[in-house]
Amino acid sequence: MKKYYITTPIYYPSASFHIGHCYTTVSADAIARYKRLTGYDVYFQTGTDEHGQKIERKANEANVSPKEYVDEIVRDTKDLWEKLNISYNRFYRTTEEDHIEIVQKIFSYLYQKGDIYKGEYKGLYCTPCEAFWTVTQLVDGKCPDCGREVEEVKEESYFFRLSKYQKQLENYFEKHPNFIQPVSRKNEMINNFLKPGLEDLCVSRTTFNWGIPVKEDPKHVVYVWIDALTNYITSLGYMKDHDEMFQKYWPADLHLVGKEIIRFHTIIWPSILMALDLELPKQIFGHGWLMIDGKKISKSLGNYKDPREYINDYGVDAVRYIILREVPFGNDGNFTVEGMINRINADLANNLGNLVNRTLSMLDKYFDGIIQKPTKQEEVDNDLIQMSLSLPRQVEDKMEQLKISEALTDIFDLLKSANKYIDDTMPWVLAKDDSKKERLGTVLYNLLEVIRFAAVLLQAYLPDTAEKILNQLNTKEKDISTLTKFGGLKDQVKINEHVPLFLRIEK
Ligand code: MSP
């Protein structure tokens, strides 16, 4: 079985989540579920990035130890992912013993190799982003990533020889055109960071304690981004006696990250991997942001609600749908409650929900809920059948390019055609004529089968809804391999009870 290792970034423990935070994780979940559906042995990892000055300060403000502070928030993070139905295989914390031990080993190894050396850092630091900057990189004197104040820092530090890997990185980018996606992000990295020349990177701090101590020099803690990025391999048992997971799953197939952290993932992380003589991940995809009123949803702007409120109000799949459907993957996109309600009403309640409800109700009414497998189809059925049969291929093409929103559009286009097919074939008219009974059974069968096709694929995106539909259809044909033939639903099977999947929301 082919393996697929997919990661989200490990999240900063956040006392207050917003819907933007859910974007990477829900998208990764859809990709992971889709890969499982198509037969991959998927390992999907997420987790939390728990060290650093920012956390230490927050814990101090809250009058608790950093560990107590993160433990509480990690519980909340897991609760959110559970409510969003995130099917991760591993939730990894950078405060885990194994991680700490291996980060220290990696640091020592690079030090002994000469890729890490001791010096003094004098420069600027953005604590919210945990990022070092030079004066020329600032925008209006502020952090170019988040626009907040930076602090002057002067301290003894260890440095990683990032500059040594400049050429190797350039070559790698050139030889592997899909390594950074979308391409616009790759160009940004080349123009903004590689072309001006890479400087060595400060990789330890001495002015606070909440981090992984450098084994040979414990007044230093490892720079939080080095600690964090290595999670992708420490979790797999890299440098451990039992490294079967590492052997099996590394290199990662996809690191999915937001665009503001693509620099760490495409420049710093690959250089560290090169220094460790390890293979690079196959792809790093930098997605865009969910915005409100043209600004990134973020804690500092305070323009957000806890996503669990939306889940309570509209249901988990409505929230997943908005996240996955609203923005072409890679771009920024606006999030509004009004937009969410419009989509729920138009796509979920009308297009999908009504189709399922109408079809199943007609089968109940005209055939006591018993499926009538046809012996022959008519000319007008062919379009719908062909459209269904080509859907899995279309979705596969889109998912290959991580065009999640477009994959959903294809599925919903098929549902739209099925709704039109009802208008064209008018089952209620057929029902009035006894001699058309067989034809009526065929029309309803075609609709049920189209619904099954859509539901099988929707398992990747709207898992609860897909499961409900497949249960209502009373079918075990849930595997994607059953979509090579139109006609998976069995004859004379009675469908199960059904309730509407989504209710229309009055604004
Ligand atoms: N801890 C670092 C990642 C270390 S990975 C080795 C971090 N954490 S984060 O909590 O700030 O961000 C986690 C993910 O949430 C990132 O992919 C980030 O882009 C995403 N989002 C946070 N706000 C967002 C939006 N408003 N819109 C879309 N995604 C954004 O960065």
XYZ file of C-alpha atoms and ligand atoms in Angstrom:
538
model
C 0.000 0.000 0.000
C 1.369 3.449 -0.881
C 2.063 5.675 2.104
C 1.071 9.314 2.479
C 2.474 11.421 5.294
C 0.678 14.732 5.687
C 1.211 17.342 8.378
C -0.330 20.568 9.563
C 1.880 23.027 11.386
C 1.980 22.421 15.097
C -0.182 25.162 16.556
C 0.816 27.761 19.097
C -1.319 27.043 22.114
C -3.974 29.676 21.741
C -6.335 30.701 24.472
C -8.882 31.761 21.873
C -9.379 30.067 18.543
C -10.908 31.661 15.474
C -12.123 30.147 12.228
C -8.849 31.076 10.477
C -7.061 28.624 12.780
C -9.312 25.842 11.512
C -8.397 26.451 7.904
C -5.124 24.491 7.725
C -6.420 21.624 9.829
C -9.771 21.149 8.105
C -8.076 21.337 4.698
C -5.451 18.809 5.745
C -8.191 16.588 7.102
C -10.035 16.618 3.779
C -6.836 15.710 1.950
C -6.009 12.953 4.468
C -9.513 11.510 4.269
C -9.452 11.673 0.479
C -6.115 9.855 0.341
C -7.432 7.150 2.682
C -10.508 6.812 0.498
C -8.307 6.300 -2.540
C -6.321 3.540 -0.882
C -3.304 5.210 0.701
C -1.809 4.284 4.046
C -2.149 7.784 5.480
C -0.332 9.200 8.468
C -1.799 12.557 9.379
C -0.082 14.527 12.083
C -0.945 17.709 13.908
C -0.020 19.019 17.328
C 1.172 21.940 19.380
C 4.255 24.133 19.422
C 4.584 24.746 23.121
C 7.883 26.461 23.852
C 9.147 30.007 23.467
C 9.163 33.457 24.933
C 5.578 34.201 23.952
C 4.219 31.244 25.951
C 6.470 32.000 28.902
C 5.135 35.550 29.036
C 1.522 34.435 28.755
C 1.983 31.892 31.526
C 3.575 34.558 33.743
C 0.654 36.880 33.109
C -1.740 34.078 34.049
C 0.328 33.275 37.139
C 0.797 29.620 36.244
C 3.782 27.594 35.101
C 4.290 27.390 31.329
C 3.532 23.653 31.435
C 0.264 24.199 33.313
C -0.604 26.941 30.866
C -0.036 24.771 27.783
C -1.658 21.653 29.256
C -4.923 23.480 29.686
C -4.853 24.931 26.191
C -3.854 21.656 24.582
C -7.014 20.113 26.041
C -8.984 22.887 24.405
C -7.173 22.425 21.076
C -7.986 18.723 21.058
C -11.586 19.521 21.890
C -11.821 21.855 18.886
C -10.311 19.290 16.529
C -12.686 16.659 17.852
C -15.665 18.931 17.255
C -14.416 19.574 13.722
C -14.076 15.830 13.109
C -10.334 15.976 12.411
C -9.084 12.462 11.701
C -5.461 12.920 12.755
C -3.383 9.829 13.469
C -1.165 11.630 15.929
C -1.410 14.746 18.033
C 2.163 15.626 18.859
C 3.366 17.992 21.557
C 6.809 19.563 21.628
C 6.864 19.126 25.400
C 6.952 15.333 24.967
C 10.083 13.686 26.387
C 11.082 12.037 23.116
C 10.894 15.293 21.232
C 13.053 17.102 23.773
C 15.678 14.356 23.706
C 15.902 14.241 19.910
C 16.015 18.020 19.473
C 19.008 18.033 21.819
C 20.630 15.240 19.808
C 20.029 17.072 16.526
C 21.511 20.263 17.978
C 24.596 18.408 19.253
C 25.034 16.612 15.957
C 24.918 19.848 13.966
C 27.271 21.514 16.446
C 29.785 18.702 16.158
C 29.472 18.803 12.401
C 30.303 22.521 12.442
C 26.945 23.602 11.053
C 26.131 25.257 14.382
C 28.647 27.634 15.957
C 28.685 30.058 18.896
C 28.534 33.835 18.440
C 26.617 36.891 19.539
C 23.259 37.968 18.187
C 22.493 41.627 17.904
C 19.322 42.454 16.087
C 15.568 42.555 16.181
C 13.022 40.030 17.320
C 9.262 39.781 16.897
C 8.014 37.810 19.885
C 4.460 37.140 18.597
C 5.966 35.590 15.428
C 9.056 34.275 17.244
C 11.085 35.603 14.292
C 14.419 37.401 13.881
C 14.585 40.367 11.531
C 17.177 42.799 10.184
C 16.430 46.532 10.042
C 16.129 46.418 6.260
C 13.502 43.698 6.415
C 11.158 45.751 8.634
C 8.164 47.498 7.119
C 7.594 50.942 8.631
C 9.823 49.895 11.491
C 7.494 46.988 12.361
C 7.489 43.199 11.871
C 6.899 42.540 8.146
C 4.723 39.493 8.940
C 2.351 40.751 11.624
C 2.913 44.504 11.702
C 3.653 44.549 15.423
C 6.534 46.156 17.357
C 9.864 44.337 17.316
C 12.325 44.246 20.225
C 16.061 44.811 20.181
C 17.932 41.739 21.258
C 21.621 41.400 22.106
C 22.737 38.096 23.519
C 25.206 35.260 23.212
C 23.758 32.806 20.714
C 24.411 29.756 18.668
C 24.069 30.169 14.913
C 23.122 27.726 12.195
C 25.102 28.077 8.961
C 22.092 28.790 6.811
C 24.253 30.655 4.295
C 26.119 27.412 3.538
C 22.941 25.901 2.076
C 22.044 28.773 -0.231
C 23.344 27.160 -3.447
C 22.007 23.730 -2.592
C 18.566 25.230 -1.929
C 18.577 27.179 -5.183
C 19.426 24.013 -7.103
C 16.774 22.067 -5.282
C 14.072 24.637 -6.019
C 15.042 24.588 -9.659
C 15.096 20.814 -10.012
C 11.841 20.264 -8.112
C 9.265 22.649 -9.541
C 6.469 21.241 -7.357
C 8.393 21.497 -4.104
C 6.806 24.837 -3.171
C 3.226 25.433 -4.181
C 1.541 27.588 -5.316
C 4.307 28.780 -7.654
C 3.777 32.408 -6.606
C 5.051 31.523 -3.116
C 8.155 29.918 -4.569
C 8.927 33.086 -6.512
C 8.407 35.124 -3.364
C 10.936 32.974 -1.509
C 13.479 33.235 -4.311
C 13.121 36.991 -4.749
C 12.751 38.043 -1.126
C 15.128 35.671 0.622
C 17.397 33.667 -1.669
C 18.389 36.427 -4.076
C 19.399 38.942 -1.362
C 21.491 36.107 0.155
C 20.855 33.998 3.230
C 22.382 35.014 6.547
C 23.242 32.531 9.265
C 20.363 31.971 11.640
C 20.371 32.520 15.373
C 19.238 29.196 16.869
C 19.416 29.682 20.616
C 18.238 32.192 23.214
C 19.461 32.972 26.708
C 17.058 35.602 28.026
C 14.252 33.242 29.014
C 13.950 29.615 30.107
C 10.888 28.046 28.535
C 12.487 25.963 25.817
C 14.644 22.936 25.211
C 18.038 23.458 26.875
C 21.113 22.993 24.716
C 22.639 19.906 26.302
C 26.251 21.117 26.294
C 25.393 24.677 27.334
C 22.098 24.685 29.255
C 21.803 28.424 29.779
C 20.793 28.432 26.099
C 17.414 27.175 24.959
C 16.934 26.049 21.368
C 15.238 28.672 19.142
C 11.579 27.745 19.078
C 11.323 27.407 15.297
C 14.149 24.844 15.216
C 12.430 23.012 18.070
C 9.089 23.227 16.225
C 10.133 22.310 12.685
C 11.902 19.158 13.773
C 8.601 17.838 15.162
C 7.900 16.423 11.710
C 10.702 13.881 12.185
C 11.096 13.541 15.964
C 7.512 12.296 16.139
C 8.440 9.457 13.788
C 11.307 8.294 15.968
C 14.177 9.831 14.000
C 17.499 9.099 15.763
C 15.777 6.555 18.032
C 16.599 2.840 18.177
C 13.148 2.025 16.919
C 12.738 4.262 13.917
C 10.377 2.067 11.862
C 7.851 4.886 11.555
C 10.554 7.229 10.316
C 11.760 4.673 7.783
C 8.222 4.109 6.601
C 6.808 7.625 6.409
C 9.690 10.037 5.851
C 9.934 12.056 3.630
C 6.604 13.726 4.227
C 4.408 13.898 1.167
C 2.878 17.205 2.151
C 3.486 19.929 4.708
C 0.403 22.080 4.551
C 1.008 25.529 6.041
C -0.337 29.063 5.971
C 1.540 31.483 3.742
C 3.009 33.501 6.634
C 5.108 30.531 7.732
C 6.184 29.303 4.316
C 9.614 30.911 4.761
C 10.366 28.771 7.810
C 9.213 25.663 5.966
C 10.876 26.217 2.603
C 14.174 27.803 3.600
C 15.073 26.996 7.186
C 13.555 23.493 7.396
C 15.051 22.182 4.128
C 18.476 23.542 5.112
C 18.333 21.691 8.410
C 17.303 18.514 6.607
C 20.192 18.978 4.191
C 22.548 19.432 7.120
C 21.202 16.168 8.562
C 21.598 14.458 5.155
C 17.899 13.680 5.059
C 15.482 13.738 2.179
C 13.301 16.821 1.799
C 9.508 16.725 2.026
C 7.911 16.195 -1.360
C 5.785 19.309 -1.216
C 5.150 22.359 0.898
C 1.894 24.056 0.121
C 1.333 27.590 1.432
C -2.364 28.335 1.571
C -3.897 31.789 1.836
C -5.754 33.349 4.730
C -9.330 33.594 5.781
C -10.013 37.279 6.121
C -12.685 39.432 7.664
C -13.164 42.820 6.013
C -9.994 42.350 4.003
C -7.823 41.639 7.073
C -6.413 38.313 8.259
C -8.593 36.955 11.024
C -6.306 37.114 14.003
C -6.303 37.370 17.722
C -4.677 40.776 17.700
C -7.471 42.220 15.556
C -10.111 40.645 17.755
C -12.409 40.145 14.764
C -13.527 36.608 15.475
C -15.835 34.222 17.289
C -14.944 30.810 18.667
C -15.563 28.388 15.751
C -17.472 26.139 18.166
C -20.234 28.733 18.201
C -20.687 28.259 14.453
C -20.560 24.488 14.879
C -23.307 24.704 17.509
C -25.437 26.971 15.357
C -24.998 25.399 11.923
C -23.449 21.945 12.417
C -19.914 20.697 11.904
C -20.245 19.923 8.201
C -21.607 23.364 7.427
C -18.476 24.861 8.992
C -16.201 22.391 7.223
C -17.972 23.131 3.955
C -17.472 26.871 4.252
C -13.803 26.461 5.047
C -13.229 24.061 2.166
C -15.490 25.600 -0.427
C -15.382 29.352 0.021
C -11.818 30.083 -1.031
C -9.908 28.634 -3.991
C -7.061 26.885 -2.204
C -3.942 29.008 -2.204
C -5.769 32.355 -2.354
C -7.020 34.591 0.434
C -10.755 34.689 0.906
C -13.279 36.642 2.868
C -15.274 35.038 5.640
C -18.650 36.467 6.566
C -21.531 34.936 8.470
C -23.845 36.103 5.711
C -21.722 34.312 3.090
C -21.745 31.200 5.238
C -25.541 31.266 5.568
C -25.946 31.804 1.818
C -23.800 28.774 1.072
C -25.572 26.637 3.647
C -28.935 27.530 2.139
C -27.987 27.305 -1.524
C -25.571 24.367 -1.564
C -26.245 22.282 1.515
C -29.947 22.757 2.222
C -31.175 23.238 -1.364
C -28.858 21.489 -3.753
C -27.788 18.535 -1.601
C -30.350 18.311 1.200
C -33.431 18.783 -0.941
C -32.245 16.368 -3.579
C -31.737 13.625 -1.011
C -34.937 14.368 0.834
C -37.096 14.620 -2.273
C -35.681 11.460 -3.815
C -35.992 9.325 -0.707
C -39.486 10.668 0.002
C -40.603 9.790 -3.538
C -39.191 6.282 -3.162
C -41.136 5.949 0.100
C -44.295 7.266 -1.455
C -44.269 5.357 -4.734
C -42.407 2.132 -3.822
C -42.635 1.841 -0.025
C -38.969 2.781 0.111
C -37.832 -0.218 -1.936
C -35.077 0.330 -4.501
C -35.998 -0.649 -8.084
C -32.889 -1.543 -10.040
C -33.588 -0.831 -13.726
C -33.279 -3.264 -16.567
C -32.969 -0.533 -19.161
C -32.084 3.140 -19.318
C -33.337 5.799 -21.697
C -31.510 8.339 -23.770
C -32.162 11.148 -21.237
C -30.516 9.154 -18.470
C -27.187 8.884 -20.243
C -25.934 12.385 -19.544
C -26.421 11.985 -15.844
C -24.874 8.524 -15.828
C -21.844 9.687 -17.801
C -21.437 12.707 -15.566
C -21.468 10.460 -12.507
C -18.963 8.067 -14.000
C -16.528 10.825 -14.865
C -16.810 12.515 -11.454
C -14.235 10.382 -9.562
C -11.594 11.134 -12.203
C -12.386 14.857 -12.113
C -12.173 14.934 -8.336
C -8.901 13.007 -8.448
C -7.434 15.543 -10.892
C -8.434 18.445 -8.670
C -7.183 16.798 -5.480
C -3.852 15.964 -7.137
C -3.410 19.724 -7.428
C -4.953 20.328 -3.979
C -7.822 22.218 -5.570
C -10.197 21.257 -2.789
C -12.797 23.905 -3.497
C -12.917 22.939 -7.173
C -13.290 19.256 -6.289
C -16.331 20.172 -4.191
C -17.702 22.279 -7.016
C -17.551 19.257 -9.319
C -19.469 17.136 -6.822
C -22.108 19.814 -6.319
C -22.414 20.320 -10.083
C -23.442 16.694 -10.380
C -26.070 17.259 -7.680
C -27.316 20.278 -9.582
C -27.716 18.138 -12.694
C -29.614 15.563 -10.654
C -32.019 18.272 -9.496
C -32.490 19.308 -13.091
C -33.068 15.662 -14.050
C -36.001 15.612 -11.590
C -37.495 18.655 -13.297
C -36.965 17.080 -16.736
C -38.322 13.627 -15.932
C -41.117 14.771 -13.585
C -41.528 11.632 -11.479
C -44.837 12.903 -10.035
C -46.313 12.853 -13.531
C -44.962 9.353 -14.200
C -46.561 8.275 -10.919
C -50.014 9.083 -12.235
C -49.765 6.542 -15.024
C -49.614 2.848 -14.027
C -47.929 1.890 -17.297
C -45.011 4.209 -16.383
C -44.335 2.546 -13.057
C -41.194 0.800 -14.261
C -39.873 4.033 -15.746
C -40.584 5.800 -12.466
C -38.538 3.171 -10.620
C -35.666 3.737 -13.059
C -35.715 7.511 -12.658
C -35.648 7.207 -8.879
C -32.899 4.607 -9.056
C -30.749 6.909 -11.178
C -31.217 9.680 -8.663
C -30.368 7.414 -5.737
C -27.261 6.187 -7.490
C -26.125 9.738 -8.265
C -26.620 10.546 -4.602
C -24.518 7.523 -3.686
C -21.732 8.635 -6.039
C -21.700 12.076 -4.440
C -21.888 10.681 -0.898
C -18.989 8.271 -1.424
C -16.796 11.175 -2.498
C -18.163 13.535 0.145
C -16.786 11.194 2.817
C -13.553 13.138 2.407
C -15.071 16.545 2.981
C -18.339 16.225 4.924
C -17.855 12.914 6.734
C -20.929 13.099 8.993
C -23.270 14.061 6.198
C -21.857 11.456 3.837
C -22.310 8.783 6.479
C -25.895 9.864 7.101
C -26.683 9.704 3.387
C -25.077 6.303 2.908
C -26.996 5.009 5.938
C -30.241 6.411 4.616
C -29.543 4.638 1.315
C -28.934 1.473 3.341
C -25.881 0.613 1.287
C -22.490 -0.871 2.045
C -21.131 0.367 -1.283
C -19.058 3.150 0.259
C -15.728 2.480 -1.324
C -14.432 4.649 -4.123
C -13.728 1.496 -6.153
C -17.508 1.008 -6.403
C -17.730 4.124 -8.555
C -16.342 2.517 -11.691
C -19.833 1.236 -12.514
C -23.172 3.003 -12.346
C -25.475 0.602 -10.541
C -23.969 -0.150 -7.151
C -27.246 0.090 -5.246
C -28.869 -3.310 -4.906
C -32.323 -4.179 -6.174
C -35.237 -4.563 -3.733
C -33.374 -3.142 -0.729
C -35.468 -0.984 1.567
C -33.950 2.392 2.359
C -33.703 3.533 5.960
C -35.587 6.279 7.678
C -34.490 9.715 6.681
C -34.606 13.197 8.098
C -33.558 16.391 6.317
C -29.782 16.799 6.308
C -29.627 20.588 6.520
C -32.321 23.057 7.430
C -32.606 26.369 5.667
C -31.401 29.193 7.854
C -33.505 32.319 8.035
C -31.257 35.362 8.183
N 3.503 27.348 15.678
C 3.608 27.817 14.347
C 3.833 26.672 13.371
C 5.023 25.808 13.629
S 5.120 24.508 12.478
C 6.606 23.819 12.665
C 2.318 28.562 13.940
N 1.223 28.309 14.654
S -0.167 29.111 14.504
O -1.022 28.590 15.543
O 0.071 30.518 14.533
O -0.753 28.790 13.112
C -1.223 27.501 12.781
C -1.847 27.497 11.397
O -3.039 28.313 11.410
C -0.933 28.094 10.317
O -0.938 27.271 9.164
C -1.575 29.421 10.021
O -1.349 29.866 8.717
C -3.047 29.079 10.233
N -3.865 30.293 10.380
C -3.982 31.121 11.466
N -4.801 32.173 11.116
C -5.213 32.036 9.822
C -6.173 32.663 9.015
N -6.798 33.756 9.387
N -6.483 32.080 7.815
C -5.938 30.860 7.423
N -5.033 30.248 8.171
C -4.429 30.933 9.239
O 2.364 29.307 12.989
